PDB file of C-alpha atoms in Angstrom:
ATOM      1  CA  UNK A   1     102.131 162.830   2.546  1.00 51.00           C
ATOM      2  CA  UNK A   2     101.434 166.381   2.247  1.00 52.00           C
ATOM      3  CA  UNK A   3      97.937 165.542   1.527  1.00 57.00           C
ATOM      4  CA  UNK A   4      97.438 163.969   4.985  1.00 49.00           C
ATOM      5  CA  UNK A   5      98.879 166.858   6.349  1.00 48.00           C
ATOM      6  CA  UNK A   6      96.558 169.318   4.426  1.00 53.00           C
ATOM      7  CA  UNK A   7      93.290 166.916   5.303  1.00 49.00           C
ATOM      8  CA  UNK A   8      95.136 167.068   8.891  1.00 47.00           C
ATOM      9  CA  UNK A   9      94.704 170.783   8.991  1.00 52.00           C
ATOM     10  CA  UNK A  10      91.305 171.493   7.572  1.00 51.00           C
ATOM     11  CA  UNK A  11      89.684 168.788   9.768  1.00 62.00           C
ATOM     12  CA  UNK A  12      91.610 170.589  12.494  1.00 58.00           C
ATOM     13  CA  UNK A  13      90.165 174.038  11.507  1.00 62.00           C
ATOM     14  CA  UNK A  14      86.808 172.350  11.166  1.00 64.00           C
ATOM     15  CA  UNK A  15      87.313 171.257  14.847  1.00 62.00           C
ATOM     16  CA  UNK A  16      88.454 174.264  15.534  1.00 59.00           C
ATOM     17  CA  UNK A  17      85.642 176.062  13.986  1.00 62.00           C
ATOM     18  CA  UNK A  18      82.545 173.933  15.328  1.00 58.00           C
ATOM     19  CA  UNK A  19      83.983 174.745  19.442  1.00 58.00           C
ATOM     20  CA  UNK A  20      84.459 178.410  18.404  1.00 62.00           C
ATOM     21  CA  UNK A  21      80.827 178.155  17.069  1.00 59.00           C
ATOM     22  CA  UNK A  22      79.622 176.162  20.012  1.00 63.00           C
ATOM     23  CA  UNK A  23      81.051 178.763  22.510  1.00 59.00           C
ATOM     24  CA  UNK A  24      79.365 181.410  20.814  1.00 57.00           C
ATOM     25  CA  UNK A  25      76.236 180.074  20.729  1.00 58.00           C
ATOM     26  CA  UNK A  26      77.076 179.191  24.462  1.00 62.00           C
ATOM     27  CA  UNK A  27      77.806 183.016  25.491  1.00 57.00           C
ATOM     28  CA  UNK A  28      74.754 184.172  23.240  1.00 55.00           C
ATOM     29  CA  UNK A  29      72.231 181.767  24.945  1.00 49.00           C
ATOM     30  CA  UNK A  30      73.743 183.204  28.354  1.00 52.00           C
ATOM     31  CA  UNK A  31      73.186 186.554  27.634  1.00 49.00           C
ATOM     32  CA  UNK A  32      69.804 185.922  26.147  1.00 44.00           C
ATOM     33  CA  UNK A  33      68.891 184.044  29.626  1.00 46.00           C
ATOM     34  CA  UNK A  34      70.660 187.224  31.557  1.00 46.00           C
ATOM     35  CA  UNK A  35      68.361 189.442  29.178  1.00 41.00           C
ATOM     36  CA  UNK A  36      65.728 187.674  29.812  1.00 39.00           C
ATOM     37  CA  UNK A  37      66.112 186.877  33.300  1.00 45.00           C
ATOM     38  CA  UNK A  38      66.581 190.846  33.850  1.00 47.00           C
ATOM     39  CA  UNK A  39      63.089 192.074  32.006  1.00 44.00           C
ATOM     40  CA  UNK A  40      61.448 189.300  34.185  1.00 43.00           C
ATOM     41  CA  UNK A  41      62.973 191.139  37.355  1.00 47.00           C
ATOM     42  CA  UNK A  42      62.117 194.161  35.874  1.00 57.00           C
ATOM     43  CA  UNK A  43      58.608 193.667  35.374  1.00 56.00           C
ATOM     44  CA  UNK A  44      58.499 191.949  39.210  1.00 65.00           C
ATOM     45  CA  UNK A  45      59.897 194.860  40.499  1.00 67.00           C
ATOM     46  CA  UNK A  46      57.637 197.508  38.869  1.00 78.00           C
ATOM     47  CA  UNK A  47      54.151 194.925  39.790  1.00 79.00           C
ATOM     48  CA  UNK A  48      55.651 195.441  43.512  1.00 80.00           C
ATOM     49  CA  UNK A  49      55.924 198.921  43.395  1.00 85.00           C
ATOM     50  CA  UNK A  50      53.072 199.595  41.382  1.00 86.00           C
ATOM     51  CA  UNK A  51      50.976 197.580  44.543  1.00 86.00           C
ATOM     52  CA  UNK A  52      53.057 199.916  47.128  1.00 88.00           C
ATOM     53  CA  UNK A  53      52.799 202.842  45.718  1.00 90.00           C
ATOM     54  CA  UNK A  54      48.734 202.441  46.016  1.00 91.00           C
ATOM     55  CA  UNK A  55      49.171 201.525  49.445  1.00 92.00           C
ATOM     56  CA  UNK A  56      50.873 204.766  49.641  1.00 93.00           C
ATOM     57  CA  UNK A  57      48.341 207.151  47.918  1.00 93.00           C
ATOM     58  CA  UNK A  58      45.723 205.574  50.233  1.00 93.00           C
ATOM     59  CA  UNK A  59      48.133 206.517  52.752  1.00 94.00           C
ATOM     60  CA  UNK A  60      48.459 210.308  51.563  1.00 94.00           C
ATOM     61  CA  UNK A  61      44.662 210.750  51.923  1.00 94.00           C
ATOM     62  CA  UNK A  62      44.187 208.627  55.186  1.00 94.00           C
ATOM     63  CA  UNK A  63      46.903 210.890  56.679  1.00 95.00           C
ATOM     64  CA  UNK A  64      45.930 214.504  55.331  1.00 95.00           C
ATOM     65  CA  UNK A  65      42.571 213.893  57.207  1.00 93.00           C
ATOM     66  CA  UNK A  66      43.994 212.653  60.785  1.00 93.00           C
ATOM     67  CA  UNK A  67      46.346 215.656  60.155  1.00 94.00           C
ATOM     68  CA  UNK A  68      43.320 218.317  59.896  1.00 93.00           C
ATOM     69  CA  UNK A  69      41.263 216.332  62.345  1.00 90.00           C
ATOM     70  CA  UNK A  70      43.821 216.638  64.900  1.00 90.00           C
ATOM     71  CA  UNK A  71      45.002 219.961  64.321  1.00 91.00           C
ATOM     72  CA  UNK A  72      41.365 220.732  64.536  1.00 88.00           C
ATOM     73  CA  UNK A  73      40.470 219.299  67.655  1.00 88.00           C
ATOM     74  CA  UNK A  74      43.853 220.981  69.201  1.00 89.00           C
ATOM     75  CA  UNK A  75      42.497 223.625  68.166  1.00 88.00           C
ATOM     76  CA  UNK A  76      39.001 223.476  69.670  1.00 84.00           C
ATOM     77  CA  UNK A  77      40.118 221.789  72.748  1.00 85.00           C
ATOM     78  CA  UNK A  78      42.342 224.813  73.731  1.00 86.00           C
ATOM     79  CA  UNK A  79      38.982 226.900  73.203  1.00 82.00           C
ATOM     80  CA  UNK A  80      37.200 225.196  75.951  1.00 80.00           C
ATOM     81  CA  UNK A  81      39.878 225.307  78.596  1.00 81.00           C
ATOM     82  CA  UNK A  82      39.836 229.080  77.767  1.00 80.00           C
ATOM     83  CA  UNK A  83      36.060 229.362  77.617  1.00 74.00           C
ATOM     84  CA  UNK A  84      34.047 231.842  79.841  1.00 67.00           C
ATOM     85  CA  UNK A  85      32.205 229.635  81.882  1.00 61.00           C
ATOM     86  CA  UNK A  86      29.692 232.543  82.794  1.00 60.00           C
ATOM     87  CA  UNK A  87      29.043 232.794  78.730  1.00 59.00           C
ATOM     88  CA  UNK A  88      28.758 228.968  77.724  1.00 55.00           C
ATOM     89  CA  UNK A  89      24.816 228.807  77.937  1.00 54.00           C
ATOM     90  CA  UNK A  90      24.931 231.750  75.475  1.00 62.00           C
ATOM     91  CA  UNK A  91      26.146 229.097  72.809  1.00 63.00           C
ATOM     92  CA  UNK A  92      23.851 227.426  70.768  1.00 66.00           C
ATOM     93  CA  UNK A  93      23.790 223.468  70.728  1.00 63.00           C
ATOM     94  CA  UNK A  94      25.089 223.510  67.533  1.00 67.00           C
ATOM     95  CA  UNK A  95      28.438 225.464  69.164  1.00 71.00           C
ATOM     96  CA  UNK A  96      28.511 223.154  72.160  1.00 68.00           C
ATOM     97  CA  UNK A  97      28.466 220.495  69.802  1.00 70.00           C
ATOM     98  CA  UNK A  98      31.646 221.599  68.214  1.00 75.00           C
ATOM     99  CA  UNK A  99      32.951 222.052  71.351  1.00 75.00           C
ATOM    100  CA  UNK A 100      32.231 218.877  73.259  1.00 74.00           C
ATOM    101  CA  UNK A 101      32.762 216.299  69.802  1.00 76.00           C
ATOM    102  CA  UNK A 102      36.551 216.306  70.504  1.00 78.00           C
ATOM    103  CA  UNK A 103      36.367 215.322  73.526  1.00 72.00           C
ATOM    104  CA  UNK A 104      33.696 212.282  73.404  1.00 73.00           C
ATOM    105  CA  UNK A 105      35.000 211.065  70.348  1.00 73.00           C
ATOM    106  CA  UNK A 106      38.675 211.814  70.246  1.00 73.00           C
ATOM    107  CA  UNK A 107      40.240 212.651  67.349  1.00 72.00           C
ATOM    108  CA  UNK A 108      41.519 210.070  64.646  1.00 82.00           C
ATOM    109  CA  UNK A 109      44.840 207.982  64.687  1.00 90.00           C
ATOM    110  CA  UNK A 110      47.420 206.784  61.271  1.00 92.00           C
ATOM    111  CA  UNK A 111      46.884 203.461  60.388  1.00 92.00           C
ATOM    112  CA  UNK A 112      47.691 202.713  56.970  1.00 92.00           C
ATOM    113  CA  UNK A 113      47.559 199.286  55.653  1.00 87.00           C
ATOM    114  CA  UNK A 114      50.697 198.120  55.523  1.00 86.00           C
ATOM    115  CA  UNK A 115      50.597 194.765  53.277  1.00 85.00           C
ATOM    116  CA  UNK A 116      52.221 195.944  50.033  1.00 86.00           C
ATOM    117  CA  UNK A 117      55.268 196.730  51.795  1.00 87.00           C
ATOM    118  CA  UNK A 118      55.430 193.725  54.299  1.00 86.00           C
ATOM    119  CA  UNK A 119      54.918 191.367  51.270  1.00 83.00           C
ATOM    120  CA  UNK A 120      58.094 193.802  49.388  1.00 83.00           C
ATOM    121  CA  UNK A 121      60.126 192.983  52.820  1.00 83.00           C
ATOM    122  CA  UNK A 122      59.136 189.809  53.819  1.00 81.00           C
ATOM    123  CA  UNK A 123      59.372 188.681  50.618  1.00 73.00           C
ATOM    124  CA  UNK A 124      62.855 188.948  49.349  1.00 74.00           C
ATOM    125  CA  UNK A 125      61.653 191.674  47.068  1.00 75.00           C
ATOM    126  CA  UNK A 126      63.301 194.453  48.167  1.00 78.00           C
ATOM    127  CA  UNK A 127      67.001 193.252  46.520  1.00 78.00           C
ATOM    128  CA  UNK A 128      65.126 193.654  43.135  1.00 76.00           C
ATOM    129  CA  UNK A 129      65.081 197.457  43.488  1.00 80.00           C
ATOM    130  CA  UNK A 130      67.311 199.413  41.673  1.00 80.00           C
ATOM    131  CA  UNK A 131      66.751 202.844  43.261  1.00 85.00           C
ATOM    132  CA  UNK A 132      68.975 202.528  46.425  1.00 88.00           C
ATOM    133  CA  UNK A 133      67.535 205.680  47.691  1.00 91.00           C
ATOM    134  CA  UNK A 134      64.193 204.165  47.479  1.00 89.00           C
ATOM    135  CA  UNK A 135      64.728 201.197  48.833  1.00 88.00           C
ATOM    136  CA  UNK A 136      66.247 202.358  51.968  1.00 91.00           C
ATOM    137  CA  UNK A 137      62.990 204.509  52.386  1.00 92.00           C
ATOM    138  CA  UNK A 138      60.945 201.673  51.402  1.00 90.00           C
ATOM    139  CA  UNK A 139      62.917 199.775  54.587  1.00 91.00           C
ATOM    140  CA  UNK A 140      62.711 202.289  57.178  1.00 92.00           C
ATOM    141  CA  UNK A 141      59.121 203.055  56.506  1.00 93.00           C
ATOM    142  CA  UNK A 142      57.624 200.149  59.067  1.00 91.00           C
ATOM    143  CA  UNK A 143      59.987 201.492  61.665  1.00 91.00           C
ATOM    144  CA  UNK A 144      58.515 205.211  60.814  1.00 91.00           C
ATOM    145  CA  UNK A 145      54.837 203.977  61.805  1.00 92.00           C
ATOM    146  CA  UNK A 146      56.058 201.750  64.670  1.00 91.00           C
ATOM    147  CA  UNK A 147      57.438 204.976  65.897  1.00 88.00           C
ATOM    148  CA  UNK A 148      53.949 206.768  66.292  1.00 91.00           C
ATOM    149  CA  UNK A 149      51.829 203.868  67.448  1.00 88.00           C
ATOM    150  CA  UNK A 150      52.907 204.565  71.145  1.00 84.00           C
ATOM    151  CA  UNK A 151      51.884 207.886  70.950  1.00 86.00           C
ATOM    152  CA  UNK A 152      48.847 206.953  69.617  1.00 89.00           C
ATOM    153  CA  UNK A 153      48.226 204.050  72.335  1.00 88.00           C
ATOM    154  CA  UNK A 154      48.378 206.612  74.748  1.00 86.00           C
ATOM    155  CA  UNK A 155      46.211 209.016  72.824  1.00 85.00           C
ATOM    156  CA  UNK A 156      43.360 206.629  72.809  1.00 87.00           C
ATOM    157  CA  UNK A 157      44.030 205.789  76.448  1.00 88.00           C
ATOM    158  CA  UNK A 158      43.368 209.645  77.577  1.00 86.00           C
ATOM    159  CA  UNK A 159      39.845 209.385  75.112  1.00 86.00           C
ATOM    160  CA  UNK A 160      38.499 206.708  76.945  1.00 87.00           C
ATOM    161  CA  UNK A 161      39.541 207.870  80.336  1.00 88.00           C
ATOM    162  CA  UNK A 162      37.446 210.938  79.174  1.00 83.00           C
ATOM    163  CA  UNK A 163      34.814 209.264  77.886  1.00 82.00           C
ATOM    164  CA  UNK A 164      34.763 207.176  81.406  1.00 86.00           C
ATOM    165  CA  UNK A 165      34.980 210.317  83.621  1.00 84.00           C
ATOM    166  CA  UNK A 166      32.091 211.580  81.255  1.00 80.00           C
ATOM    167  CA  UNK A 167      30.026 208.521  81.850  1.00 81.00           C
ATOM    168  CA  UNK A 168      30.657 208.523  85.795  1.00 83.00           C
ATOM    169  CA  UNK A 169      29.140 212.349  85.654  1.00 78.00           C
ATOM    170  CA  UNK A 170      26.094 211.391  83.924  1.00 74.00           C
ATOM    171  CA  UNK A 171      27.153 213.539  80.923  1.00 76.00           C
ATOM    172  CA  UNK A 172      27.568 211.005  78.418  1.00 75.00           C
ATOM    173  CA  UNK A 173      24.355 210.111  77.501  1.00 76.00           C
ATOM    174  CA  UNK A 174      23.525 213.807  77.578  1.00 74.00           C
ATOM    175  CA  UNK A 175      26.311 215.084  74.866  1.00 74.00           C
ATOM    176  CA  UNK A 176      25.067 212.449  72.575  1.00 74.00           C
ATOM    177  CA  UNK A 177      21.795 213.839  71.114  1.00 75.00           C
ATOM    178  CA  UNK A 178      23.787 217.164  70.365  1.00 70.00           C
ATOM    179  CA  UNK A 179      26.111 215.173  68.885  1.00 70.00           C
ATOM    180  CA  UNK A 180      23.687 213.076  66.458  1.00 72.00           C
ATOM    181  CA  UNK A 181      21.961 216.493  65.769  1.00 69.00           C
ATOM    182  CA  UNK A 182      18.838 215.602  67.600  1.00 68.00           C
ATOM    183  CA  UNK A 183      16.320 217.549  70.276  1.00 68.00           C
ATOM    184  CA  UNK A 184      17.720 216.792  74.068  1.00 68.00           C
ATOM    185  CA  UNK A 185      15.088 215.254  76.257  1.00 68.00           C
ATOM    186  CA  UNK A 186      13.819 217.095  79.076  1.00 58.00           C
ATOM    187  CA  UNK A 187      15.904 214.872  81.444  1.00 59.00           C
ATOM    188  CA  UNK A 188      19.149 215.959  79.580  1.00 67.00           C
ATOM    189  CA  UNK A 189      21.059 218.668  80.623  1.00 67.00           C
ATOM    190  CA  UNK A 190      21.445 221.804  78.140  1.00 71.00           C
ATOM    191  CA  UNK A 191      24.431 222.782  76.268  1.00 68.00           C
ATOM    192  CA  UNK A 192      25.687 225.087  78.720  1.00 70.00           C
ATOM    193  CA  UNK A 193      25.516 222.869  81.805  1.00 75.00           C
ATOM    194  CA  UNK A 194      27.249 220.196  79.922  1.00 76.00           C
ATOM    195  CA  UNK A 195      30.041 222.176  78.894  1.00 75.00           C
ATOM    196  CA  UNK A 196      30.388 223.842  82.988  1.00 76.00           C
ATOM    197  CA  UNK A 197      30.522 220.568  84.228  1.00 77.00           C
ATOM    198  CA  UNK A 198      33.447 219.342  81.840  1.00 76.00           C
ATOM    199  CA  UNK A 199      35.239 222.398  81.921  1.00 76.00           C
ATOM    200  CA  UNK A 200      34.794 223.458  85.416  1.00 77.00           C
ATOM    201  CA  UNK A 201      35.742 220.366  87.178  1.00 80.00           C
ATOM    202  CA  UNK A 202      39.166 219.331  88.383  1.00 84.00           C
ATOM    203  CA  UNK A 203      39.599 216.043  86.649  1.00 85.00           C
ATOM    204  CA  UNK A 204      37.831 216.735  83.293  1.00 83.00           C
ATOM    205  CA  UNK A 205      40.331 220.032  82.855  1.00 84.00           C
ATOM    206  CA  UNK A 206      43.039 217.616  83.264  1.00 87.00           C
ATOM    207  CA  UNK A 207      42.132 215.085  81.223  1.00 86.00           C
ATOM    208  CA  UNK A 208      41.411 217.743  78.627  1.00 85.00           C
ATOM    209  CA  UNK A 209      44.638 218.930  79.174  1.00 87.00           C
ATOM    210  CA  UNK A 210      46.667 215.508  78.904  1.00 87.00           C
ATOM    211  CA  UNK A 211      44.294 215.251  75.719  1.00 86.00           C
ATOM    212  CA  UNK A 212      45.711 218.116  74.181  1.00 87.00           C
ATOM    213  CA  UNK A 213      49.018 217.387  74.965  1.00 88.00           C
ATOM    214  CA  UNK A 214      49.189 214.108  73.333  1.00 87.00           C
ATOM    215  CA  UNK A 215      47.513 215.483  70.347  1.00 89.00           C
ATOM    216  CA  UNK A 216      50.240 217.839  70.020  1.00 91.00           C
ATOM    217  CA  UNK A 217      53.069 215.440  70.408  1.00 90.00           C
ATOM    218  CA  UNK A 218      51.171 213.152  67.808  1.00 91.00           C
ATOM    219  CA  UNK A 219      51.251 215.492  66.052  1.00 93.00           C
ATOM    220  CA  UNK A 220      54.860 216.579  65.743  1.00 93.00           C
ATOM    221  CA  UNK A 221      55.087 213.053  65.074  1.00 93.00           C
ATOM    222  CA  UNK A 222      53.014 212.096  62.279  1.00 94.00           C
ATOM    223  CA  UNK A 223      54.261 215.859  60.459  1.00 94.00           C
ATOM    224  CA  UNK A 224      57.625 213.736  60.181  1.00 94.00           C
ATOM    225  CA  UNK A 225      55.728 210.987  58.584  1.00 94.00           C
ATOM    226  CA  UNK A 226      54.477 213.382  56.239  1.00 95.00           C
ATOM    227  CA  UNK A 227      57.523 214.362  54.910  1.00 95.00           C
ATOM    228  CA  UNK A 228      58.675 210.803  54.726  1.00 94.00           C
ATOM    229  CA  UNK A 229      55.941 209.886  52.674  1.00 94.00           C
ATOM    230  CA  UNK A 230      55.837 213.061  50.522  1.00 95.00           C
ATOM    231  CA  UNK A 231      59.528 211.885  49.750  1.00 94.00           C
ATOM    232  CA  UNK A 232      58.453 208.136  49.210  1.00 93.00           C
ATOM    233  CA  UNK A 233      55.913 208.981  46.741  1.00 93.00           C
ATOM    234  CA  UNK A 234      57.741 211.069  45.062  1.00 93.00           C
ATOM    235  CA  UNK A 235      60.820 208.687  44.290  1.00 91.00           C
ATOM    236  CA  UNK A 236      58.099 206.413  43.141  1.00 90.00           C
ATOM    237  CA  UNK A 237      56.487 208.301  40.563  1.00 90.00           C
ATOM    238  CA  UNK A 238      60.044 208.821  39.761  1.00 88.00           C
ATOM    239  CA  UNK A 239      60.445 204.849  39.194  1.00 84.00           C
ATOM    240  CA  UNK A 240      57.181 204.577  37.765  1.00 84.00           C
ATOM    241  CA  UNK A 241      56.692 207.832  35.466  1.00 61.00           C
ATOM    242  CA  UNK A 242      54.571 206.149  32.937  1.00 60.00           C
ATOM    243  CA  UNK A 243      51.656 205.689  35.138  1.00 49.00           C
TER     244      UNK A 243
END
C-alpha cells in the first residue's frame, strides 16, 4: 500500500514538475518575443527618425537662406521707396541692379519637403516614439507650415502683380540685362529711368509697398518656424546622440 502511495506522489511531483517547467519556458519565450519585439520597434523607430531628422537639416539650410533673402529684400525694398529720385541716375547699374532684383524676382518662400514626416504620420509610426515631447512636435509640425503657406500665396501674388505692372510699362524687358549682368541695348532705358518710373509712379509704390508688407508678416511667421525647428532638431539629436 504505502508503496502506491509513494509512486502516487512522485509521479504527482513529476506532473507537477513538467507544468511548472512548461510555464516557465512559457513566460521565458514571452519575454524573449516582448524583448525581441521591443529592439525591432526600437530599431523602426530610430530608421524613422534618422529619415526625419535629414528632412529636417535640409530644412535648417533651406530656411536660413529664405530668412536672409527676405530680410534682405525688406531691407532693400524700403531703400527704394526712400530713394531720391533726383539722385537715382547717379547709381551705377550694378546699384540699380540691387535695387530693382527684389522687386522682379521676389524674394524666396519655405518649402521643405515634407515626406519623412507624412510617411511617420500617415504611417502609424508616430505611436512608436518614446519621447512624448518629440512626438507632439513631430505632430504639430505640418500644421506649423500649413500656417505660413497663406502668407506666402499672397506673397507670390503681389510679385507677379509687380512683375505684370512692370511688363505693362515696358520696363520688364529693360531690368533684365542689368539683372543678367549684361550691356543694355540702346533701346533700353538706363538705370536711373528704370528705377523713376517704378518708384515714382502711383501703382508701382503701392505694390512695392504691399510687397514689403507681406515680406514682413512672412516673416514674423517663418521666425516662429525657426524656433520650432531649432527645438525639433534639437530633441532629435537628443534621441539620436550617436550619430
Amino acid at each position: 500500500m504505502s508503496t502506491l502511495l509513494d509512486r502516487v506522489g512522485v509521479s504527482w511531483r513529476s506532473s507537477l514538475r513538467d507544468v511548472l517547467l512548461i510555464v516557465v519556458s512559457i513566460l521565458i519565450a514571452f519575454g524573449l518575443d516582448a524583448w525581441w519585439d521591443g529592439r525591432v520597434a526600437r530599431g523602426e523607430e530610430r530608421s524613422v527618425l534618422v529619415a526625419v531628422r535629414e528632412d529636417f537639416r535640409a530644412a535648417r539650410l533651406e530656411l536660413d537662406s529664405v530668412l536672409a533673402r527676405n530680410e534682405r529684400d525688406v531691407t532693400t525694398i524700403t531703400a527704394l521707396l526712400s530713394m531720391n529720385l533726383s539722385r537715382s541716375e547717379q547709381l551705377s547699374p550694378d546699384s540699380a541692379a540691387t535695387l530693382l532684383a527684389p522687386a522682379v524676382f521676389g524674394g524666396l518662400t519655405f518649402d521643405p519637403s515634407m515626406g519623412a514626416v507624412q510617411a511617420l504620420l500617415s504611417g502609424g509610426l508616430l505611436n512608436q516614439i518614446q519621447n512624448n515631447e518629440l512626438a507632439a512636435a513631430l505632430a504639430a509640425w505640418p500644421g506649423a507650415i500649413d500656417e505660413i503657406q497663406e502668407d506666402q500665396g499672397f506673397l507670390i501674388e503681389t510679385w507677379k502683380d509687380l512683375r505684370d505692372w512692370a511688363a505693362r510699362r515696358g520696363l520688364l524687358t529693360s531690368v533684365l540685362p542689368y539683372l543678367r549682368g549684361l550691356e543694355p541695348s540702346a533701346s533700353d532705358l538706363s538705370a536711373g529711368e528704370i528705377l523713376r518710373e517704378l518708384v515714382a509712379d502711383d501703382e508701382g509704390r503701392q505694390l512695392l509697398a504691399a510687397q514689403t508688407i507681406s515680406l514682413i508678416g512672412l516673416l514674423d511667421e517663418l521666425r516662429d518656424v525657426d524656433a520650432r525647428l531649432d527645438d525639433l532638431l534639437s530633441l532629435l539629436d537628443e534621441e539620436l546622440p550617436a550619430d
